[in-house]
Amino acid sequence: MKAFKHKDIIALRDLSKEEIELLIETAEGMREVNSREIKKVPTLRGRTIINLFYESSTRTRTSFEIAGKRLSADTVNISPSTSSATKGETLSDTALNLLAMKPDIIVMRHAVSGSHYYLSGRLPGCSIINAGDGAHEHPSQGLLDMLTMKDRFGRLDGLKVAIVGDITHSRVARSNIQGLTKMGSAVFLAGPPTMMPPGVERLGNVTVCSTMKEAIQDADVVMMLRIQQERQGKTLMPNTREYSRYFGLNPENLKLAKPDAMVMHPGPINRGVEMSSHVVDGSQSHILKQVENGVAVRMSMLYHVCGGELE
Amino acid sequence: MAAQNTVILDVTGVRRALTRIAHEVLEKNKGVENLVLAGIRTGGVYLAKELAARLEEIEGVRPPVGEVDITLYRDDIKGQTAHLPVGKTDIPFSVEGKRVVLVDDVLFTGRTIRAALDAIMDHGRPACIQLAVLIDRGHRELPIRADFVGRNVPTSLKENISVKFDSNYLPTEVVLEK
């Protein structure tokens, strides 16, 4: 019998292929709950989940909150503008204070890569789920992307997945690379050289392409990334128009991919920059399906960490 | 497995028990009108499909069969060190106002049935829920009883009852493992 034995979910890099499969399969079961008229099961009744978001988020925070509520857990949201972080409290102090209120799970998003690892050892008896840390990982996004691909193709093994955009700053790209290469997909990356991290091809079955055309040629999946203007300096690209010309997805270059290729984007979308509206709203777009699957995947993650071994 | 295994029901025995249960279900519910079956994953689902086939043989109408996964309704989630995979609940019909026959292979503590009752109630308000089991082995921990029983088998807590299925998910025998 497959079982999940981690206390935390911080990075897909830390999970085995079997554990990723289990999380995805459980999410498939959770979807049934989301399709009911009464969308609630008593599984995590009496558990407390704190959503601690140091960076802005609509999708992920709402999705984690809904996931917790559908499993009957009590969810509490803390956002930076209302937290003591604005008064100068350190992350460690905030976490210890929250821990004193005995939560079972803390779901955190933080701008500093690796901050969850820093907290993990300091919070005995409480699980930590990473909802995005700096430019490191965003495991729930990686899992929901893989679930959406599996829905479409029935498998992940042997798929050609193109990821285009600002790879350096993208935690979404890192989680997808970690997950997809473990599941047997081939990942092709494209983006301006200023946004391509050196050595990324060492992460597994990853090919760095010099042009976008090369990456999306015959791809099963074209995943576009958001240009993260809040994260990068001003010098990485001349302007968004030029970026869009070389690395934007439009109906023309989408024809290079397989005819039934699926188009994905983690959101929020800069319409007209990384993707034209024709593609965003087109028949090959699975963007809203990704959001829908997000709730089921997060239910699966909350469920499995609650069963993890507590130290 | 252990040295002493006793076959409680062979393939004919299981078949006769299911046929009798089918007749009892029809007698109690006065036919198959408004009747639906709900099997508890996984053994109960196979038995529910078999029971539906018997009901069709007798009445000419096959009642719909749903599948219930109780993992999300278990009462022992807190104590587990690692969680079991969640299976899929599949009830492709409304249970509202229906006469539901819940089907499981072995009735033991009653906790599975409690969880399944909650799972069905979350899908709507049935007119009634009845319970059909192939084996009742005793040791109830909750006030739950079966309406239709294939065979009552007194057991000790150390023993295990196993309902075997072949590759087509048809029941072949029931074994008491000591």
XYZ file of C-alpha atoms in Angstrom:
489
model
C 0.000 0.000 0.000
C 1.316 3.393 -0.961
C 1.641 5.872 1.876
C 2.895 9.399 2.312
C 5.348 9.854 5.137
C 6.487 13.466 5.057
C 5.631 16.049 7.694
C 6.101 18.925 5.270
C 5.788 19.542 1.538
C 8.397 22.138 0.662
C 9.702 21.088 -2.730
C 8.933 18.456 -5.353
C 12.665 17.886 -5.367
C 12.256 16.181 -1.939
C 9.540 13.783 -3.138
C 9.912 10.474 -4.929
C 8.079 9.580 -8.117
C 5.750 7.324 -6.102
C 4.916 10.108 -3.649
C 4.129 12.519 -6.474
C 1.901 9.851 -8.056
C 0.101 9.360 -4.744
C -0.551 13.100 -4.363
C -1.915 13.303 -7.914
C -4.077 10.177 -7.542
C -5.506 11.445 -4.268
C -6.346 14.746 -5.957
C -8.290 12.798 -8.589
C -10.384 11.309 -5.777
C -10.824 14.729 -4.147
C -12.332 16.135 -7.333
C -15.466 14.133 -6.703
C -16.053 16.153 -3.514
C -15.735 19.387 -5.497
C -18.384 18.241 -7.962
C -21.015 17.612 -5.290
C -23.821 19.847 -4.284
C -22.566 19.788 -0.696
C -18.834 20.284 -1.169
C -17.571 19.205 2.209
C -16.193 16.079 3.864
C -15.351 15.742 7.573
C -11.790 14.465 7.078
C -9.791 17.240 8.788
C -12.420 18.302 11.284
C -10.845 20.059 14.245
C -7.554 20.765 12.466
C -6.336 24.335 12.219
C -4.589 25.626 9.112
C -2.886 29.015 8.993
C -2.334 30.578 5.588
C 0.652 32.865 6.076
C 1.216 34.829 2.883
C 4.093 37.285 2.861
C 3.585 37.886 -0.841
C 0.416 38.806 -2.644
C -1.697 36.010 -4.053
C -5.267 35.545 -5.176
C -5.381 32.104 -6.683
C -3.113 30.170 -4.392
C -4.358 31.613 -1.103
C -8.035 31.274 -2.040
C -7.405 27.798 -3.369
C -5.673 26.639 -0.161
C -8.413 28.222 1.921
C -11.187 26.524 -0.033
C -9.279 23.233 0.037
C -9.004 23.404 3.837
C -12.664 24.298 4.250
C -13.845 21.496 1.960
C -12.002 19.075 4.247
C -13.682 20.697 7.291
C -10.479 22.197 8.712
C -10.525 25.669 10.262
C -8.519 28.011 8.082
C -7.125 31.377 9.108
C -5.502 33.846 6.720
C -2.694 36.219 7.557
C -1.476 38.692 4.973
C 1.512 41.025 5.216
C -0.379 44.277 5.505
C -2.190 43.081 8.602
C 0.635 41.102 10.216
C 3.305 42.097 12.698
C 5.912 41.747 9.955
C 5.204 45.390 9.176
C 6.210 46.181 12.762
C 9.547 44.444 12.331
C 8.884 40.987 13.772
C 11.238 38.334 12.404
C 9.917 35.327 10.490
C 11.087 32.997 13.229
C 9.317 35.002 15.953
C 6.105 35.191 13.939
C 6.198 31.446 13.383
C 6.851 30.631 17.043
C 4.000 32.897 18.097
C 1.684 31.205 15.643
C 2.894 27.822 16.860
C 1.864 28.769 20.394
C -1.712 28.809 19.083
C -1.305 25.144 18.075
C -2.014 25.064 14.369
C -1.687 21.708 12.588
C -0.508 23.093 9.261
C 1.078 26.370 8.232
C 0.791 27.149 4.524
C 3.345 29.828 3.761
C 4.408 31.980 0.854
C 7.584 33.961 1.340
C 9.882 35.995 -0.887
C 13.035 34.304 0.417
C 13.983 30.999 -1.208
C 14.413 28.249 1.373
C 12.596 30.054 4.187
C 10.404 26.972 4.681
C 13.434 24.790 5.328
C 14.562 27.354 7.886
C 11.216 27.128 9.693
C 10.683 23.379 9.317
C 13.090 22.380 12.076
C 11.834 25.126 14.356
C 8.181 24.099 14.349
C 7.767 20.715 16.028
C 4.351 19.128 15.630
C 3.265 21.455 12.853
C 3.368 20.679 9.146
C 4.602 23.242 6.654
C 3.380 23.491 3.085
C 5.200 25.727 0.662
C 2.888 28.005 -1.318
C 5.860 29.559 -3.100
C 9.272 30.608 -1.802
C 11.239 33.188 -3.750
C 12.659 31.696 -6.929
C 12.863 28.197 -5.458
C 9.693 26.075 -5.703
C 5.908 26.212 -5.836
C 5.029 22.539 -5.343
C 1.232 22.851 -5.387
C 1.439 24.580 -8.779
C 3.742 21.883 -10.129
C 1.340 19.166 -8.936
C -1.761 20.829 -10.347
C -0.003 21.364 -13.671
C 0.916 17.684 -13.801
C -2.653 16.674 -12.881
C -4.004 18.870 -15.693
C -1.582 17.282 -18.176
C -2.478 13.804 -16.947
C -6.192 14.596 -17.450
C -5.502 15.514 -21.040
C -3.060 12.759 -22.044
C -3.683 10.037 -19.455
C 0.027 9.944 -18.699
C 3.066 12.139 -18.093
C 5.660 9.687 -19.328
C 7.063 10.636 -22.748
C 5.408 14.051 -23.026
C 7.309 16.948 -24.542
C 6.716 19.977 -22.356
C 7.954 23.423 -23.401
C 8.352 26.035 -20.666
C 8.875 29.531 -22.036
C 9.709 32.752 -20.264
C 11.615 33.991 -17.250
C 13.012 30.685 -15.970
C 15.462 32.326 -13.535
C 12.803 33.930 -11.386
C 10.204 31.195 -11.781
C 9.454 28.866 -8.900
C 6.675 27.436 -11.066
C 9.253 26.375 -13.651
C 11.481 24.777 -11.004
C 8.658 22.742 -9.475
C 7.505 21.627 -12.903
C 11.037 20.681 -13.942
C 11.538 18.692 -10.732
C 8.185 16.946 -11.007
C 7.989 16.356 -14.747
C 11.499 14.944 -15.113
C 10.767 12.474 -12.292
C 7.572 11.419 -14.060
C 9.383 10.779 -17.353
C 8.490 13.873 -19.362
C 11.041 15.750 -21.466
C 11.286 19.451 -20.611
C 12.416 22.077 -23.138
C 13.152 25.570 -21.887
C 13.235 28.826 -23.830
C 13.654 32.409 -22.727
C 15.992 35.366 -23.042
C 19.539 34.409 -22.029
C 19.298 36.949 -19.204
C 16.426 34.915 -17.763
C 17.937 31.437 -18.154
C 19.681 30.127 -15.046
C 23.100 28.594 -15.794
C 23.292 24.848 -15.221
C 19.515 24.284 -15.355
C 19.995 21.360 -17.773
C 21.665 19.438 -14.941
C 18.244 19.054 -13.246
C 17.375 16.024 -15.376
C 15.868 15.515 -18.809
C 15.992 19.251 -19.537
C 17.033 20.891 -22.800
C 17.795 24.595 -23.030
C 16.750 25.930 -26.440
C 18.145 29.029 -28.068
C 14.835 30.017 -29.647
C 11.209 29.678 -28.651
C 10.492 27.951 -31.969
C 12.886 25.142 -31.094
C 11.224 24.600 -27.709
C 7.615 24.484 -28.840
C 8.224 22.481 -32.030
C 6.041 19.332 -31.736
C 5.413 19.976 -28.047
C 2.500 18.282 -26.277
C 2.322 21.079 -23.726
C 3.293 24.741 -24.041
C 3.601 26.356 -20.626
C 4.063 30.107 -20.654
C 5.452 31.942 -17.635
C 4.576 35.376 -16.418
C 7.131 38.108 -16.787
C 7.753 38.924 -13.150
C 8.390 42.617 -13.346
C 8.245 42.947 -9.565
C 11.114 40.497 -9.131
C 13.548 41.343 -11.879
C 15.629 44.456 -12.226
C 15.036 46.785 -15.123
C 17.919 45.518 -17.221
C 16.815 41.990 -18.175
C 14.928 42.981 -21.312
C 14.695 46.117 -23.410
C 10.894 46.364 -23.256
C 7.817 44.154 -23.164
C 7.087 44.654 -26.865
C 10.400 43.228 -27.879
C 9.990 40.388 -25.376
C 6.586 39.607 -26.796
C 8.002 39.450 -30.333
C 10.594 36.822 -29.456
C 9.012 34.924 -26.572
C 5.277 35.592 -26.776
C 2.813 32.847 -27.683
C 0.373 33.683 -30.474
C -1.843 31.644 -32.821
C 0.957 31.647 -35.435
C 3.771 30.093 -33.440
C 1.374 27.812 -31.534
C 0.943 25.956 -34.851
C 4.501 24.664 -34.433
C 3.375 22.558 -31.482
C 1.360 19.371 -31.952
C -2.144 20.068 -33.304
C -3.792 19.059 -30.032
C -1.132 20.632 -27.802
C -2.354 22.140 -24.569
C -1.520 25.694 -23.530
C -0.939 26.435 -19.857
C -0.109 29.449 -17.714
C 0.200 29.637 -13.915
C -1.413 33.079 -13.818
C -1.774 35.938 -13.422
C -1.459 36.566 -17.152
C -0.006 39.679 -18.738
C -2.262 39.636 -21.792
C -0.420 40.736 -24.890
C 3.010 40.232 -23.320
C 3.742 36.516 -22.860
C 0.513 35.406 -24.536
C -1.917 36.944 -26.964
C -5.558 37.039 -25.904
C -6.438 34.770 -28.823
C -4.384 32.008 -27.232
C -5.475 32.729 -23.640
C -9.135 32.383 -24.601
C -8.574 29.819 -27.365
C -9.690 26.211 -27.521
C -6.253 24.857 -26.621
C -6.054 26.855 -23.403
C -6.325 24.843 -20.171
C -5.696 27.786 -17.867
C -8.990 27.676 -15.994
C -8.804 23.898 -15.760
C -5.485 24.408 -13.955
C -7.192 26.645 -11.404
C -9.983 24.110 -10.931
C -7.508 21.289 -10.361
C -5.647 23.506 -7.871
C -8.293 23.025 -5.194
C -8.220 19.222 -5.501
C -4.423 19.110 -5.451
C -4.268 21.273 -2.334
C -6.872 19.102 -0.621
C -4.633 16.154 -1.383
C -1.566 17.909 0.063
C -3.373 18.975 3.260
C -4.760 15.472 3.695
C -1.406 13.758 3.292
C 0.690 16.027 5.519
C -1.874 15.596 8.286
C -1.054 11.902 8.208
C 2.680 12.520 8.183
C 4.806 11.389 11.063
C 5.015 14.078 13.689
C 8.280 14.409 15.531
C -1.078 -16.956 5.647
C -1.553 -19.034 8.734
C -1.838 -22.778 8.754
C -5.540 -23.104 9.510
C -7.776 -21.609 6.858
C -11.382 -22.662 6.734
C -13.568 -22.094 3.701
C -16.850 -20.754 5.042
C -18.580 -20.295 1.704
C -17.481 -21.739 -1.609
C -18.480 -20.336 -4.987
C -21.886 -22.032 -4.898
C -22.456 -20.932 -1.323
C -21.721 -17.299 -2.180
C -24.034 -17.495 -5.177
C -26.891 -18.940 -3.143
C -26.414 -16.357 -0.416
C -26.552 -13.511 -2.935
C -29.641 -14.967 -4.606
C -31.393 -15.224 -1.249
C -30.390 -11.656 -0.343
C -31.749 -10.486 -3.701
C -35.124 -12.077 -2.925
C -35.148 -10.576 0.562
C -34.344 -7.124 -0.799
C -37.241 -7.425 -3.253
C -39.605 -8.675 -0.576
C -38.756 -5.905 1.846
C -38.846 -3.138 -0.782
C -41.727 -4.573 -2.827
C -39.757 -4.621 -6.081
C -36.920 -2.575 -7.555
C -38.798 0.665 -8.001
C -36.906 3.585 -6.480
C -34.175 1.155 -5.396
C -30.452 1.915 -5.759
C -27.397 -0.029 -4.603
C -24.264 1.501 -3.101
C -21.187 -0.703 -2.733
C -18.411 0.155 -0.312
C -15.001 0.074 -1.958
C -13.692 -2.296 -2.980
C -15.250 -5.672 -2.099
C -18.697 -4.176 -1.542
C -18.696 -2.685 -5.043
C -18.129 -6.072 -6.680
C -20.845 -7.638 -4.545
C -23.269 -4.788 -5.270
C -22.794 -5.371 -9.012
C -23.454 -9.093 -8.516
C -26.526 -8.310 -6.443
C -27.777 -5.925 -9.145
C -27.371 -8.717 -11.705
C -29.485 -11.081 -9.512
C -32.170 -8.432 -9.097
C -32.252 -7.998 -12.867
C -32.604 -11.762 -13.387
C -35.605 -11.841 -11.076
C -37.339 -8.537 -11.879
C -36.047 -7.695 -15.347
C -34.823 -4.282 -14.207
C -31.284 -3.563 -13.067
C -31.080 -1.015 -10.256
C -28.278 1.568 -10.536
C -25.064 0.814 -8.619
C -22.930 3.506 -7.005
C -19.487 3.239 -5.421
C -18.663 4.715 -2.037
C -15.116 5.379 -0.833
C -15.082 6.018 2.897
C -11.473 7.152 3.306
C -12.413 10.799 3.826
C -14.989 9.817 6.453
C -12.842 7.555 8.633
C -12.804 8.239 12.369
C -9.205 7.053 12.846
C -7.443 9.619 10.666
C -5.867 11.389 13.626
C -3.995 8.364 14.873
C -2.582 7.217 11.556
C 1.089 7.628 10.832
C 0.532 7.753 7.106
C -2.629 8.288 5.144
C -4.165 5.801 2.806
C -4.800 6.766 -0.788
C -8.227 8.248 -1.388
C -10.339 6.239 -3.790
C -13.089 7.662 -5.896
C -16.682 7.887 -4.766
C -18.899 7.471 -7.794
C -22.639 7.876 -7.297
C -23.846 8.777 -10.795
C -27.461 9.271 -9.720
C -29.377 11.273 -7.154
C -30.003 9.501 -3.850
C -32.722 12.013 -2.994
C -35.847 10.096 -1.939
C -34.334 6.743 -3.039
C -34.310 3.462 -1.153
C -30.584 2.813 -0.828
C -29.178 -0.652 -0.170
C -25.641 -0.287 1.134
C -23.528 -3.346 0.289
C -20.324 -4.491 1.984
C -18.458 -7.769 2.118
C -17.779 -8.153 5.855
C -19.583 -6.419 8.735
C -17.223 -6.131 11.710
C -16.963 -3.134 14.083
C -19.579 -1.105 12.197
C -17.245 1.877 11.837
C -16.981 1.487 8.068
C -20.771 1.477 7.817
C -21.008 4.606 9.993
C -18.582 6.352 7.640
C -20.482 5.131 4.560
C -23.794 6.394 5.981
C -22.273 9.860 6.394
C -20.842 9.700 2.875
C -24.250 8.846 1.375
C -26.049 11.504 3.434
C -23.653 14.110 2.009
C -25.041 13.273 -1.422
C -28.661 13.895 -0.490
C -31.537 12.647 1.652
C -32.551 9.098 0.771
C -35.937 7.714 1.756
C -34.151 4.973 3.674
C -30.845 3.125 3.835
C -30.660 -0.637 4.326
C -27.527 -2.690 4.831
C -26.643 -5.916 3.033
C -23.469 -7.833 3.923
C -22.122 -11.179 2.801
C -20.616 -11.989 6.213
C -21.445 -10.696 9.688
C -18.519 -11.588 11.953
C -19.735 -9.804 15.111
C -17.678 -7.546 17.460
C -19.716 -4.415 16.839
C -18.422 -1.200 18.375
C -21.381 0.902 17.221
C -25.152 0.286 17.319
C -25.362 -0.915 13.719
C -27.009 -4.059 12.342
C -27.462 -5.501 8.878
C -30.874 -5.900 7.211
C -29.642 -8.681 4.929
C -26.895 -11.133 5.907
C -25.349 -13.864 3.776
C -23.874 -15.775 6.694
C -23.345 -15.073 10.380
C -19.861 -16.222 11.391
C -18.838 -15.996 15.046
C -15.132 -15.108 15.109
C -12.432 -14.259 17.584
C -10.672 -10.924 17.246
C -7.465 -12.708 16.217
C -9.114 -14.255 13.187
C -9.560 -12.609 9.831
C -12.289 -13.056 7.243
C -11.378 -12.647 3.640
C -13.770 -12.561 0.685
C -11.916 -13.626 -2.464
C -12.686 -12.478 -5.989
C -11.469 -13.794 -9.325
C -9.946 -11.702 -12.103
C -13.440 -10.705 -13.310
C -14.275 -9.429 -9.793
C -16.734 -12.269 -9.257
C -16.811 -13.646 -5.715
C -15.211 -17.095 -5.454
C -15.047 -17.961 -1.773
C -15.021 -16.702 1.798
C -12.122 -17.832 3.973
C -11.659 -17.683 7.736
C -7.948 -17.128 8.426
C -6.705 -18.058 11.893
